[in-house]
PDB file of C-alpha atoms in Angstrom:
ATOM      1  CA  MET A   1     -47.312-348.617  72.058  1.00 41.00           C
ATOM      2  CA  SER A   2     -50.303-346.450  71.305  1.00 50.00           C
ATOM      3  CA  SER A   3     -51.362-343.605  73.586  1.00 63.00           C
ATOM      4  CA  ILE A   4     -55.073-344.157  72.854  1.00 75.00           C
ATOM      5  CA  GLU A   5     -56.845-345.710  75.839  1.00 81.00           C
ATOM      6  CA  LEU A   6     -59.738-347.909  74.755  1.00 83.00           C
ATOM      7  CA  THR A   7     -62.461-349.310  76.970  1.00 87.00           C
ATOM      8  CA  PRO A   8     -62.664-353.127  76.985  1.00 85.00           C
ATOM      9  CA  SER A   9     -65.852-352.874  74.902  1.00 86.00           C
ATOM     10  CA  GLN A  10     -64.182-350.593  72.328  1.00 88.00           C
ATOM     11  CA  GLU A  11     -61.159-352.890  72.138  1.00 87.00           C
ATOM     12  CA  THR A  12     -63.366-355.962  71.597  1.00 88.00           C
ATOM     13  CA  ILE A  13     -65.385-354.255  68.853  1.00 90.00           C
ATOM     14  CA  LEU A  14     -62.306-352.787  67.136  1.00 89.00           C
ATOM     15  CA  THR A  15     -60.549-356.184  67.240  1.00 86.00           C
ATOM     16  CA  ALA A  16     -63.614-357.813  65.653  1.00 87.00           C
ATOM     17  CA  LEU A  17     -63.686-355.128  62.940  1.00 88.00           C
ATOM     18  CA  VAL A  18     -59.978-355.648  62.173  1.00 84.00           C
ATOM     19  CA  ASN A  19     -60.409-359.441  62.001  1.00 80.00           C
ATOM     20  CA  LEU A  20     -63.463-359.276  59.750  1.00 84.00           C
ATOM     21  CA  HIS A  21     -61.826-356.639  57.534  1.00 83.00           C
ATOM     22  CA  ARG A  22     -58.726-358.827  57.095  1.00 77.00           C
ATOM     23  CA  GLU A  23     -60.914-361.682  55.828  1.00 75.00           C
ATOM     24  CA  THR A  24     -62.637-359.660  53.098  1.00 74.00           C
ATOM     25  CA  GLU A  25     -60.592-356.444  52.686  1.00 78.00           C
ATOM     26  CA  ASP A  26     -63.995-354.728  52.275  1.00 84.00           C
ATOM     27  CA  ALA A  27     -66.094-352.537  54.530  1.00 88.00           C
ATOM     28  CA  VAL A  28     -67.624-354.533  57.385  1.00 90.00           C
ATOM     29  CA  LYS A  29     -71.298-354.165  58.248  1.00 92.00           C
ATOM     30  CA  GLY A  30     -72.220-353.316  61.820  1.00 90.00           C
ATOM     31  CA  GLU A  31     -74.500-356.383  61.950  1.00 91.00           C
ATOM     32  CA  ASP A  32     -71.513-358.638  61.177  1.00 90.00           C
ATOM     33  CA  ILE A  33     -69.507-357.052  63.989  1.00 89.00           C
ATOM     34  CA  ALA A  34     -72.500-357.404  66.346  1.00 91.00           C
ATOM     35  CA  GLU A  35     -72.749-361.110  65.515  1.00 89.00           C
ATOM     36  CA  GLU A  36     -68.994-361.615  66.011  1.00 86.00           C
ATOM     37  CA  VAL A  37     -68.989-360.026  69.488  1.00 88.00           C
ATOM     38  CA  ASP A  38     -72.504-361.140  70.488  1.00 88.00           C
ATOM     39  CA  ARG A  39     -73.842-357.613  70.995  1.00 90.00           C
ATOM     40  CA  ASN A  40     -76.829-355.632  69.768  1.00 91.00           C
ATOM     41  CA  PRO A  41     -76.297-353.843  66.398  1.00 90.00           C
ATOM     42  CA  GLY A  42     -77.444-350.586  68.061  1.00 90.00           C
ATOM     43  CA  THR A  43     -74.631-350.902  70.592  1.00 90.00           C
ATOM     44  CA  ILE A  44     -72.156-351.391  67.743  1.00 89.00           C
ATOM     45  CA  ARG A  45     -73.428-348.250  65.944  1.00 90.00           C
ATOM     46  CA  ASN A  46     -73.020-346.215  69.148  1.00 90.00           C
ATOM     47  CA  GLN A  47     -69.502-347.535  69.744  1.00 91.00           C
ATOM     48  CA  MET A  48     -68.552-346.884  66.116  1.00 91.00           C
ATOM     49  CA  GLN A  49     -69.374-343.194  66.596  1.00 91.00           C
ATOM     50  CA  SER A  50     -66.877-342.960  69.446  1.00 89.00           C
ATOM     51  CA  LEU A  51     -64.288-344.970  67.477  1.00 91.00           C
ATOM     52  CA  LYS A  52     -64.781-342.591  64.511  1.00 90.00           C
ATOM     53  CA  ALA A  53     -64.206-339.627  66.840  1.00 89.00           C
ATOM     54  CA  LEU A  54     -60.918-341.249  67.886  1.00 89.00           C
ATOM     55  CA  GLN A  55     -60.056-341.642  64.154  1.00 89.00           C
ATOM     56  CA  LEU A  56     -59.816-345.432  64.508  1.00 89.00           C
ATOM     57  CA  VAL A  57     -62.678-346.217  62.143  1.00 91.00           C
ATOM     58  CA  GLU A  58     -63.945-344.725  58.925  1.00 89.00           C
ATOM     59  CA  GLY A  59     -67.501-345.095  57.699  1.00 87.00           C
ATOM     60  CA  VAL A  60     -68.155-346.279  54.166  1.00 86.00           C
ATOM     61  CA  PRO A  61     -71.546-345.167  52.796  1.00 86.00           C
ATOM     62  CA  GLY A  62     -73.731-347.058  50.343  1.00 83.00           C
ATOM     63  CA  PRO A  63     -75.212-350.526  49.944  1.00 84.00           C
ATOM     64  CA  LYS A  64     -71.784-352.183  50.219  1.00 83.00           C
ATOM     65  CA  GLY A  65     -70.850-349.812  53.018  1.00 86.00           C
ATOM     66  CA  GLY A  66     -69.958-350.353  56.613  1.00 89.00           C
ATOM     67  CA  TYR A  67     -66.798-349.667  58.577  1.00 91.00           C
ATOM     68  CA  LYS A  68     -63.080-349.953  57.908  1.00 90.00           C
ATOM     69  CA  PRO A  69     -60.257-349.715  60.438  1.00 88.00           C
ATOM     70  CA  THR A  70     -57.748-346.908  59.937  1.00 86.00           C
ATOM     71  CA  ALA A  71     -53.977-347.314  60.258  1.00 82.00           C
ATOM     72  CA  THR A  72     -54.338-345.767  63.720  1.00 83.00           C
ATOM     73  CA  ALA A  73     -56.646-348.653  64.692  1.00 83.00           C
ATOM     74  CA  PHE A  74     -53.826-351.144  64.125  1.00 78.00           C
ATOM     75  CA  GLU A  75     -51.518-348.996  66.274  1.00 78.00           C
ATOM     76  CA  ALA A  76     -54.146-348.719  69.024  1.00 79.00           C
ATOM     77  CA  LEU A  77     -54.494-352.504  69.094  1.00 77.00           C
ATOM     78  CA  ASP A  78     -50.700-352.858  68.878  1.00 70.00           C
ATOM     79  CA  THR A  79     -50.960-355.056  65.773  1.00 61.00           C
ATOM     80  CA  GLN A  80     -49.283-354.704  62.434  1.00 51.00           C
ATOM     81  CA  GLU A  81     -51.002-354.252  59.110  1.00 52.00           C
ATOM     82  CA  LEU A  82     -48.824-356.300  56.807  1.00 49.00           C
ATOM     83  CA  GLU A  83     -49.230-356.326  53.052  1.00 49.00           C
ATOM     84  CA  THR A  84     -47.887-359.855  52.760  1.00 49.00           C
ATOM     85  CA  ALA A  85     -47.519-361.649  56.050  1.00 56.00           C
ATOM     86  CA  ALA A  86     -45.593-364.896  56.161  1.00 65.00           C
ATOM     87  CA  GLU A  87     -48.040-367.786  56.304  1.00 77.00           C
ATOM     88  CA  VAL A  88     -47.839-369.874  59.449  1.00 82.00           C
ATOM     89  CA  PRO A  89     -50.247-372.808  59.212  1.00 82.00           C
ATOM     90  CA  LEU A  90     -52.718-373.526  61.985  1.00 85.00           C
ATOM     91  CA  THR A  91     -54.657-376.767  62.375  1.00 87.00           C
ATOM     92  CA  HIS A  92     -57.626-377.183  64.698  1.00 89.00           C
ATOM     93  CA  ASN A  93     -58.664-380.742  65.580  1.00 92.00           C
ATOM     94  CA  GLY A  94     -56.747-382.014  62.527  1.00 89.00           C
ATOM     95  CA  GLU A  95     -58.196-379.545  59.979  1.00 89.00           C
ATOM     96  CA  GLU A  96     -56.325-376.568  58.555  1.00 86.00           C
ATOM     97  CA  VAL A  97     -57.869-373.243  59.568  1.00 84.00           C
ATOM     98  CA  GLU A  98     -58.474-370.918  56.617  1.00 77.00           C
ATOM     99  CA  GLN A  99     -58.542-367.105  57.010  1.00 68.00           C
ATOM    100  CA  SER A 100     -56.193-367.245  59.967  1.00 72.00           C
ATOM    101  CA  ASN A 101     -52.509-366.698  60.492  1.00 76.00           C
ATOM    102  CA  ILE A 102     -50.205-366.762  63.486  1.00 81.00           C
ATOM    103  CA  GLU A 103     -48.922-363.367  64.535  1.00 77.00           C
ATOM    104  CA  GLU A 104     -46.823-364.401  67.529  1.00 79.00           C
ATOM    105  CA  ILE A 105     -45.954-367.410  69.693  1.00 82.00           C
ATOM    106  CA  ASP A 106     -45.051-366.676  73.314  1.00 82.00           C
ATOM    107  CA  LEU A 107     -43.661-369.552  75.348  1.00 78.00           C
ATOM    108  CA  THR A 108     -44.445-369.309  79.048  1.00 72.00           C
ATOM    109  CA  SER A 109     -43.244-371.337  82.021  1.00 65.00           C
ATOM    110  CA  VAL A 110     -40.745-373.394  79.999  1.00 59.00           C
ATOM    111  CA  HIS A 111     -38.773-374.030  83.174  1.00 63.00           C
ATOM    112  CA  HIS A 112     -41.645-376.318  84.303  1.00 62.00           C
ATOM    113  CA  PRO A 113     -42.055-378.894  81.506  1.00 58.00           C
ATOM    114  CA  GLU A 114     -45.221-380.320  83.064  1.00 66.00           C
ATOM    115  CA  LEU A 115     -46.739-376.802  83.096  1.00 73.00           C
ATOM    116  CA  CYS A 116     -45.375-375.624  79.741  1.00 80.00           C
ATOM    117  CA  ARG A 117     -47.759-373.231  78.001  1.00 85.00           C
ATOM    118  CA  ALA A 118     -47.723-371.218  74.795  1.00 85.00           C
ATOM    119  CA  GLU A 119     -49.714-368.117  73.977  1.00 86.00           C
ATOM    120  CA  ILE A 120     -50.651-368.196  70.300  1.00 87.00           C
ATOM    121  CA  HIS A 121     -51.603-364.756  68.967  1.00 85.00           C
ATOM    122  CA  LEU A 122     -53.867-365.164  65.930  1.00 83.00           C
ATOM    123  CA  ARG A 123     -54.845-362.971  63.056  1.00 77.00           C
ATOM    124  CA  GLY A 124     -58.412-364.156  63.007  1.00 75.00           C
ATOM    125  CA  SER A 125     -61.033-365.072  65.554  1.00 78.00           C
ATOM    126  CA  VAL A 126     -60.516-367.644  68.322  1.00 84.00           C
ATOM    127  CA  ARG A 127     -64.292-367.959  68.798  1.00 83.00           C
ATOM    128  CA  ASP A 128     -64.480-371.514  67.374  1.00 87.00           C
ATOM    129  CA  PHE A 129     -61.729-372.884  69.628  1.00 91.00           C
ATOM    130  CA  HIS A 130     -62.706-374.578  72.889  1.00 92.00           C
ATOM    131  CA  GLU A 131     -60.896-375.987  75.909  1.00 93.00           C
ATOM    132  CA  GLY A 132     -59.354-379.375  75.124  1.00 94.00           C
ATOM    133  CA  ASP A 133     -59.272-378.869  71.324  1.00 93.00           C
ATOM    134  CA  ALA A 134     -56.106-380.072  69.571  1.00 94.00           C
ATOM    135  CA  VAL A 135     -54.071-377.316  67.926  1.00 92.00           C
ATOM    136  CA  LYS A 136     -50.932-377.453  65.793  1.00 92.00           C
ATOM    137  CA  VAL A 137     -49.028-374.303  64.836  1.00 88.00           C
ATOM    138  CA  GLY A 138     -46.292-374.155  62.240  1.00 85.00           C
ATOM    139  CA  PRO A 139     -43.876-374.653  60.765  1.00 85.00           C
ATOM    140  CA  THR A 140     -42.780-371.047  61.254  1.00 82.00           C
ATOM    141  CA  PRO A 141     -41.009-369.443  58.248  1.00 76.00           C
ATOM    142  CA  LEU A 142     -37.451-369.149  59.559  1.00 74.00           C
ATOM    143  CA  SER A 143     -36.838-371.655  62.346  1.00 78.00           C
ATOM    144  CA  LYS A 144     -39.444-374.194  61.105  1.00 82.00           C
ATOM    145  CA  LEU A 145     -40.775-374.490  64.671  1.00 84.00           C
ATOM    146  CA  VAL A 146     -43.904-376.626  65.136  1.00 88.00           C
ATOM    147  CA  VAL A 147     -45.888-376.405  68.378  1.00 88.00           C
ATOM    148  CA  GLU A 148     -48.622-378.898  69.237  1.00 91.00           C
ATOM    149  CA  GLY A 149     -50.946-378.867  72.194  1.00 91.00           C
ATOM    150  CA  ARG A 150     -54.435-378.565  73.600  1.00 93.00           C
ATOM    151  CA  VAL A 151     -56.390-375.382  74.228  1.00 92.00           C
ATOM    152  CA  ASP A 152     -56.167-374.572  77.927  1.00 91.00           C
ATOM    153  CA  GLY A 153     -57.800-371.143  77.667  1.00 89.00           C
ATOM    154  CA  LYS A 154     -58.369-368.223  75.318  1.00 87.00           C
ATOM    155  CA  ASP A 155     -58.673-364.460  75.219  1.00 85.00           C
ATOM    156  CA  ASP A 156     -61.400-363.581  72.696  1.00 80.00           C
ATOM    157  CA  THR A 157     -60.678-359.863  72.949  1.00 75.00           C
ATOM    158  CA  ARG A 158     -57.024-360.160  71.931  1.00 79.00           C
ATOM    159  CA  ASN A 159     -57.338-363.334  69.768  1.00 83.00           C
ATOM    160  CA  ILE A 160     -55.002-365.391  71.946  1.00 86.00           C
ATOM    161  CA  LEU A 161     -55.106-369.148  72.431  1.00 89.00           C
ATOM    162  CA  ILE A 162     -53.375-370.564  75.500  1.00 88.00           C
ATOM    163  CA  LEU A 163     -52.047-374.023  74.722  1.00 90.00           C
ATOM    164  CA  LYS A 164     -50.837-376.694  77.066  1.00 90.00           C
ATOM    165  CA  ILE A 165     -47.870-377.857  74.999  1.00 88.00           C
ATOM    166  CA  GLU A 166     -47.754-381.560  74.162  1.00 89.00           C
ATOM    167  CA  GLY A 167     -44.895-381.361  71.691  1.00 86.00           C
ATOM    168  CA  MET A 168     -42.483-378.950  70.073  1.00 85.00           C
ATOM    169  CA  GLU A 169     -40.127-379.632  67.176  1.00 86.00           C
ATOM    170  CA  ALA A 170     -37.609-377.639  65.217  1.00 81.00           C
ATOM    171  CA  PRO A 171     -35.234-379.126  62.642  1.00 78.00           C
ATOM    172  CA  THR A 172     -31.599-379.411  63.601  1.00 72.00           C
ATOM    173  CA  GLU A 173     -30.163-378.218  60.288  1.00 63.00           C
ATOM    174  CA  GLU A 174     -29.046-374.626  59.779  1.00 59.00           C
ATOM    175  CA  PRO A 175     -32.004-372.189  59.894  1.00 52.00           C
ATOM    176  CA  ASN A 176     -32.827-369.963  56.910  1.00 54.00           C
ATOM    177  CA  HIS A 177     -31.778-366.764  58.689  1.00 52.00           C
TER     178      HIS A 177
END
């Protein structure tokens, strides 16, 4: 766990920068971050100065410039920067979501089947997901787990969907690990 303490605003902005950077692998303009987090571009510029001072962000000058997260940014957000992450498909209301990947699936309250929930940690924004939307995650690379459910809540700051699980399947043959 990182020892850098971020304010909620800094964490939201840094998370948006990381997500947008993962989509393009290029520098991200402050205006794009402002649009993603629904804040004023001036606020983003001010926050970027403090994030630069913490060595979480580097500025890229020029017409194609903007901001890039540093390796320390990934540590501060407690996420991993993977060169080639295993692809875990995600469908939203029956359509596959591009530019997104599943980072983690946490099952909560499995001892109460009628209250069974899953926290789905995404690499990518959860902004377009809304309560009641149908979501299907998987199959995962090793166990081939597939989780289906409806959005019951979300955490935009940490890119987490909370699903009310409607179904879960894993094949019964030997796993690949």
